[in-house]
Amino acid sequence: MPHSQRASLSKSFYHQPTIDLAQALLGCILVKETTEGVTSGVIVETEAYLGATDRAAHGFKNRRTKRTEIMFGEPGHAYTHLMHTHCLINVVSGEINQPESVLIRALEPYEGIDLMLKRRPVNKLQNLTSGPGKLTKAMGIDMNDYGHSFLYPPLFITEGNKKPPHIATGTRIGIDNSGEAKDYPLRFWVAGNKFVSR
DNA sequence: TCCGGGATTGTCT
DNA sequence: GACAATCCCGGAC
């Protein structure tokens, strides 16, 4: 059975602490269904953003705006936002009124690779979804997905097949202007995987 | 209304 | 390694 037909992860999965969730998501499958077809990929890289106390997070000091609103709600929803010309996707975590999230930074392509290549032509498969802006374009994820629940199609997450991966840890990418927060070890990836962003 | 900046990527040197 | 592309968001005025 293709992963796109498997059941999504349960609601309780998203209620674990943000750092635990960031690691638990590694090896799971992100699926997006559109009229063009189904695409999916194994999550191989994530970053945790700890909300009120994390200067690098959009929810720092509980800053609540139209953009960050979804993070103050229930975990398990999609927080999409624009960065330069790209759309980035996060999994909302933390309980109500805790603006925390997990950024999905890289995928290993799984289903619908032809469709992903059509949306985002690249020479090497390794470049297809190995970055937060790359994977959203390849899968057709955009601001229309803001606030969508990962429990249901057309955008959802299923359990992976493989055993729990070996997880490597490091500092987050692209937040050099965030004071001491730039040194927090909140980036997680599948050790040795070719599709990690860097 | 204006202005500065950003959780990126691709291209050029 | 450096830098431009490109555009929405949020704060200031």
mmCIF file of C-alpha atoms (C1' of nucleotides) in Angstrom:
data_model
loop_
_atom_site.group_PDB
_atom_site.id
_atom_site.type_symbol
_atom_site.label_atom_id
_atom_site.label_comp_id
_atom_site.label_asym_id
_atom_site.label_seq_id
_atom_site.Cartn_x
_atom_site.Cartn_y
_atom_site.Cartn_z
ATOM 1 C CA MET A 1 0.000 0.000 0.000
ATOM 2 C CA PRO A 2 1.397 3.427 -0.906
ATOM 3 C CA HIS A 3 2.065 5.700 2.030
ATOM 4 C CA SER A 4 -0.445 8.183 0.665
ATOM 5 C CA GLN A 5 -3.220 5.675 1.466
ATOM 6 C CA ARG A 6 -2.112 4.956 5.011
ATOM 7 C CA ALA A 7 -3.759 6.507 8.029
ATOM 8 C CA SER A 8 -2.407 9.830 9.223
ATOM 9 C CA LEU A 9 -0.660 10.062 12.569
ATOM 10 C CA SER A 10 -3.050 10.384 15.521
ATOM 11 C CA LYS A 11 -3.963 13.649 17.156
ATOM 12 C CA SER A 12 -2.094 12.700 20.332
ATOM 13 C CA PHE A 13 1.162 12.432 18.365
ATOM 14 C CA TYR A 14 1.242 16.222 18.035
ATOM 15 C CA HIS A 15 0.765 16.826 21.755
ATOM 16 C CA GLN A 16 4.314 15.828 22.725
ATOM 17 C CA PRO A 17 6.885 18.499 23.625
ATOM 18 C CA THR A 18 8.189 20.424 20.609
ATOM 19 C CA ILE A 19 11.735 19.054 20.789
ATOM 20 C CA ASP A 20 10.427 15.490 21.052
ATOM 21 C CA LEU A 21 8.064 16.103 18.155
ATOM 22 C CA ALA A 22 10.865 17.506 15.989
ATOM 23 C CA GLN A 23 12.773 14.251 16.439
ATOM 24 C CA ALA A 24 9.715 11.996 16.187
ATOM 25 C CA LEU A 25 8.826 13.507 12.806
ATOM 26 C CA LEU A 26 12.093 12.251 11.296
ATOM 27 C CA GLY A 27 11.318 9.168 9.232
ATOM 28 C CA CYS A 28 7.612 10.024 8.904
ATOM 29 C CA ILE A 29 6.023 10.668 5.497
ATOM 30 C CA LEU A 30 4.653 14.065 4.445
ATOM 31 C CA VAL A 31 1.915 13.675 1.814
ATOM 32 C CA LYS A 32 0.263 16.305 -0.407
ATOM 33 C CA GLU A 33 -2.625 15.535 -2.746
ATOM 34 C CA THR A 34 -3.555 17.893 -5.579
ATOM 35 C CA THR A 35 -5.575 17.595 -8.776
ATOM 36 C CA GLU A 36 -2.267 16.937 -10.532
ATOM 37 C CA GLY A 37 -1.544 13.896 -8.378
ATOM 38 C CA VAL A 38 -0.032 12.714 -5.103
ATOM 39 C CA THR A 39 3.468 13.567 -3.906
ATOM 40 C CA SER A 40 5.160 12.429 -0.712
ATOM 41 C CA GLY A 41 8.540 12.348 0.957
ATOM 42 C CA VAL A 42 10.286 11.038 4.053
ATOM 43 C CA ILE A 43 11.027 13.815 6.544
ATOM 44 C CA VAL A 44 14.810 13.813 7.056
ATOM 45 C CA GLU A 45 15.481 17.229 8.627
ATOM 46 C CA THR A 46 13.573 19.415 11.117
ATOM 47 C CA GLU A 47 14.129 22.399 13.392
ATOM 48 C CA ALA A 48 12.328 23.192 16.669
ATOM 49 C CA TYR A 49 11.157 26.749 17.392
ATOM 50 C CA LEU A 50 10.291 27.260 21.027
ATOM 51 C CA GLY A 51 7.990 30.250 20.902
ATOM 52 C CA ALA A 52 7.925 32.824 23.682
ATOM 53 C CA THR A 53 11.444 32.154 25.001
ATOM 54 C CA ASP A 54 13.195 31.615 21.652
ATOM 55 C CA ARG A 55 14.435 34.781 19.985
ATOM 56 C CA ALA A 56 14.697 33.026 16.629
ATOM 57 C CA ALA A 57 11.021 32.012 16.691
ATOM 58 C CA HIS A 58 8.241 34.058 15.137
ATOM 59 C CA GLY A 59 6.291 33.572 18.355
ATOM 60 C CA PHE A 60 9.056 35.127 20.491
ATOM 61 C CA LYS A 61 7.603 37.036 23.455
ATOM 62 C CA ASN A 62 4.214 35.681 22.444
ATOM 63 C CA ARG A 63 4.056 38.088 19.534
ATOM 64 C CA ARG A 64 0.623 37.418 18.149
ATOM 65 C CA THR A 65 -0.230 38.711 14.684
ATOM 66 C CA LYS A 66 -2.284 37.591 11.743
ATOM 67 C CA ARG A 67 0.777 35.698 10.551
ATOM 68 C CA THR A 68 1.552 33.827 13.799
ATOM 69 C CA GLU A 69 -2.052 33.352 14.937
ATOM 70 C CA ILE A 70 -2.245 29.659 13.995
ATOM 71 C CA MET A 71 0.662 28.786 16.310
ATOM 72 C CA PHE A 72 -1.381 29.881 19.338
ATOM 73 C CA GLY A 73 -3.995 27.240 18.551
ATOM 74 C CA GLU A 74 -4.042 23.458 18.697
ATOM 75 C CA PRO A 75 -0.938 21.490 17.677
ATOM 76 C CA GLY A 76 -0.996 19.444 14.486
ATOM 77 C CA HIS A 77 -1.896 22.276 12.107
ATOM 78 C CA ALA A 78 0.166 23.786 9.294
ATOM 79 C CA TYR A 79 1.950 27.111 9.812
ATOM 80 C CA THR A 80 3.058 28.324 6.391
ATOM 81 C CA HIS A 81 4.868 31.611 5.918
ATOM 82 C CA LEU A 82 6.736 33.398 3.169
ATOM 83 C CA MET A 83 10.485 33.849 3.271
ATOM 84 C CA HIS A 84 11.832 35.976 0.436
ATOM 85 C CA THR A 85 10.114 34.362 -2.547
ATOM 86 C CA HIS A 86 9.597 30.985 -0.926
ATOM 87 C CA CYS A 87 6.962 29.333 1.230
ATOM 88 C CA LEU A 88 8.138 27.428 4.320
ATOM 89 C CA ILE A 89 6.049 24.906 6.218
ATOM 90 C CA ASN A 90 5.925 24.183 9.954
ATOM 91 C CA VAL A 91 4.002 21.753 12.128
ATOM 92 C CA VAL A 92 2.339 23.682 14.947
ATOM 93 C CA SER A 93 3.246 22.187 18.341
ATOM 94 C CA GLY A 94 2.867 23.111 22.006
ATOM 95 C CA GLU A 95 -0.436 23.438 23.803
ATOM 96 C CA ILE A 96 -2.969 26.238 23.322
ATOM 97 C CA ASN A 97 -1.367 29.686 23.687
ATOM 98 C CA GLN A 98 2.166 28.291 23.326
ATOM 99 C CA PRO A 99 3.376 29.541 19.909
ATOM 100 C CA GLU A 100 5.786 26.701 19.156
ATOM 101 C CA SER A 101 6.393 24.832 15.914
ATOM 102 C CA VAL A 102 8.617 22.426 14.015
ATOM 103 C CA LEU A 103 10.037 23.554 10.678
ATOM 104 C CA ILE A 104 10.280 20.839 8.031
ATOM 105 C CA ARG A 105 13.600 21.550 6.314
ATOM 106 C CA ALA A 106 14.167 18.570 4.020
ATOM 107 C CA LEU A 107 12.539 15.468 2.561
ATOM 108 C CA GLU A 108 13.685 12.348 0.779
ATOM 109 C CA PRO A 109 11.411 12.112 -2.305
ATOM 110 C CA TYR A 110 9.111 9.086 -2.177
ATOM 111 C CA GLU A 111 5.918 9.149 -4.256
ATOM 112 C CA GLY A 112 5.117 11.326 -7.279
ATOM 113 C CA ILE A 113 8.727 12.092 -8.117
ATOM 114 C CA ASP A 114 7.832 12.793 -11.763
ATOM 115 C CA LEU A 115 5.284 15.393 -10.688
ATOM 116 C CA MET A 116 7.760 17.002 -8.309
ATOM 117 C CA LEU A 117 10.349 17.213 -11.090
ATOM 118 C CA LYS A 118 7.761 18.809 -13.358
ATOM 119 C CA ARG A 119 7.104 21.515 -10.768
ATOM 120 C CA ARG A 120 10.766 21.987 -9.960
ATOM 121 C CA PRO A 121 13.150 20.725 -12.648
ATOM 122 C CA VAL A 122 16.590 19.794 -11.301
ATOM 123 C CA ASN A 123 19.525 17.831 -12.624
ATOM 124 C CA LYS A 124 20.072 15.711 -9.555
ATOM 125 C CA LEU A 125 17.326 14.121 -7.450
ATOM 126 C CA GLN A 126 19.404 15.140 -4.467
ATOM 127 C CA ASN A 127 18.496 18.785 -5.161
ATOM 128 C CA LEU A 128 14.751 18.226 -5.455
ATOM 129 C CA THR A 129 13.562 18.567 -1.852
ATOM 130 C CA SER A 130 16.766 19.207 0.115
ATOM 131 C CA GLY A 131 15.710 22.568 1.545
ATOM 132 C CA PRO A 132 12.618 24.156 3.138
ATOM 133 C CA GLY A 133 11.756 26.273 0.095
ATOM 134 C CA LYS A 134 12.594 23.493 -2.345
ATOM 135 C CA LEU A 135 10.276 20.906 -0.847
ATOM 136 C CA THR A 136 7.247 23.204 -0.703
ATOM 137 C CA LYS A 137 7.585 24.045 -4.386
ATOM 138 C CA ALA A 138 8.093 20.412 -5.388
ATOM 139 C CA MET A 139 5.012 19.305 -3.430
ATOM 140 C CA GLY A 140 2.783 22.223 -4.371
ATOM 141 C CA ILE A 141 2.518 23.560 -0.826
ATOM 142 C CA ASP A 142 1.719 27.279 -0.551
ATOM 143 C CA MET A 143 -0.071 29.822 1.643
ATOM 144 C CA ASN A 144 -3.400 28.178 0.809
ATOM 145 C CA ASP A 145 -2.306 25.421 3.198
ATOM 146 C CA TYR A 146 -2.038 27.852 6.130
ATOM 147 C CA GLY A 147 -3.973 26.452 9.091
ATOM 148 C CA HIS A 148 -4.735 23.077 7.531
ATOM 149 C CA SER A 149 -4.853 20.097 9.931
ATOM 150 C CA PHE A 150 -2.232 17.419 9.296
ATOM 151 C CA LEU A 151 -4.808 14.811 10.392
ATOM 152 C CA TYR A 152 -6.636 14.959 7.058
ATOM 153 C CA PRO A 153 -6.013 15.124 3.294
ATOM 154 C CA PRO A 154 -5.002 16.862 1.165
ATOM 155 C CA LEU A 155 -1.981 17.588 3.364
ATOM 156 C CA PHE A 156 -1.106 15.059 6.064
ATOM 157 C CA ILE A 157 1.647 13.025 7.718
ATOM 158 C CA THR A 158 1.833 9.231 8.084
ATOM 159 C CA GLU A 159 4.107 6.900 9.957
ATOM 160 C CA GLY A 160 7.160 5.711 8.065
ATOM 161 C CA ASN A 161 8.057 2.101 7.421
ATOM 162 C CA LYS A 162 11.562 2.083 8.699
ATOM 163 C CA LYS A 163 12.911 1.660 12.163
ATOM 164 C CA PRO A 164 13.613 4.864 14.090
ATOM 165 C CA PRO A 165 16.535 6.604 12.324
ATOM 166 C CA HIS A 166 19.820 7.575 13.908
ATOM 167 C CA ILE A 167 19.370 11.251 14.746
ATOM 168 C CA ALA A 168 22.099 13.897 14.508
ATOM 169 C CA THR A 169 21.802 17.286 16.263
ATOM 170 C CA GLY A 170 23.160 20.753 15.499
ATOM 171 C CA THR A 171 22.420 24.471 15.435
ATOM 172 C CA ARG A 172 19.657 25.922 13.306
ATOM 173 C CA ILE A 173 20.211 27.457 9.864
ATOM 174 C CA GLY A 174 19.835 31.106 8.856
ATOM 175 C CA ILE A 175 19.231 32.718 12.238
ATOM 176 C CA ASP A 176 22.610 34.363 12.903
ATOM 177 C CA ASN A 177 20.919 37.554 14.050
ATOM 178 C CA SER A 178 19.094 35.879 16.937
ATOM 179 C CA GLY A 179 21.532 36.417 19.794
ATOM 180 C CA GLU A 180 22.182 33.438 22.032
ATOM 181 C CA ALA A 181 19.296 31.557 20.390
ATOM 182 C CA LYS A 182 21.464 30.953 17.340
ATOM 183 C CA ASP A 183 23.509 28.456 19.336
ATOM 184 C CA TYR A 184 20.614 26.348 20.587
ATOM 185 C CA PRO A 185 20.975 22.738 19.363
ATOM 186 C CA LEU A 186 17.482 22.572 17.906
ATOM 187 C CA ARG A 187 18.155 21.211 14.421
ATOM 188 C CA PHE A 188 17.704 17.492 13.898
ATOM 189 C CA TRP A 189 18.404 15.300 10.896
ATOM 190 C CA VAL A 190 18.755 11.679 9.847
ATOM 191 C CA ALA A 191 22.465 10.968 10.159
ATOM 192 C CA GLY A 192 24.117 10.339 6.807
ATOM 193 C CA ASN A 193 21.020 11.012 4.692
ATOM 194 C CA LYS A 194 21.826 12.531 1.290
ATOM 195 C CA PHE A 195 18.736 14.735 1.210
ATOM 196 C CA VAL A 196 19.546 16.835 4.276
ATOM 197 C CA SER A 197 19.814 20.509 3.251
ATOM 198 C CA ARG A 198 23.479 20.946 4.160
ATOM 199 C "C1'" DT B 1 1.848 55.225 3.600
ATOM 200 C "C1'" DC B 2 6.698 54.182 3.854
ATOM 201 C "C1'" DC B 3 10.665 51.479 4.918
ATOM 202 C "C1'" DG B 4 13.647 47.714 6.571
ATOM 203 C "C1'" DG B 5 14.385 43.007 6.950
ATOM 204 C "C1'" DG B 6 13.930 37.949 6.538
ATOM 205 C "C1'" DA B 7 13.613 30.169 9.321
ATOM 206 C "C1'" DT B 8 15.999 30.899 0.928
ATOM 207 C "C1'" DT B 9 17.733 29.716 -3.446
ATOM 208 C "C1'" DG B 10 20.303 30.015 -7.760
ATOM 209 C "C1'" DT B 11 23.963 31.997 -10.227
ATOM 210 C "C1'" DC B 12 28.280 33.943 -10.893
ATOM 211 C "C1'" DT B 13 33.264 34.437 -9.576
ATOM 212 C "C1'" DG C 1 32.118 32.667 -1.040
ATOM 213 C "C1'" DA C 2 29.331 36.697 -2.420
ATOM 214 C "C1'" DC C 3 25.153 38.691 -3.960
ATOM 215 C "C1'" DA C 4 20.809 39.598 -6.362
ATOM 216 C "C1'" DA C 5 15.941 38.328 -6.903
ATOM 217 C "C1'" DT C 6 11.591 39.635 -5.019
ATOM 218 C "C1'" DC C 7 7.694 40.426 -1.802
ATOM 219 C "C1'" DC C 8 4.977 40.163 2.287
ATOM 220 C "C1'" DC C 9 4.877 41.444 7.048
ATOM 221 C "C1'" DG C 10 5.187 44.454 10.835
ATOM 222 C "C1'" DG C 11 6.538 48.608 13.030
ATOM 223 C "C1'" DA C 12 7.132 53.580 12.673
ATOM 224 C "C1'" DC C 13 5.510 57.931 11.315
#
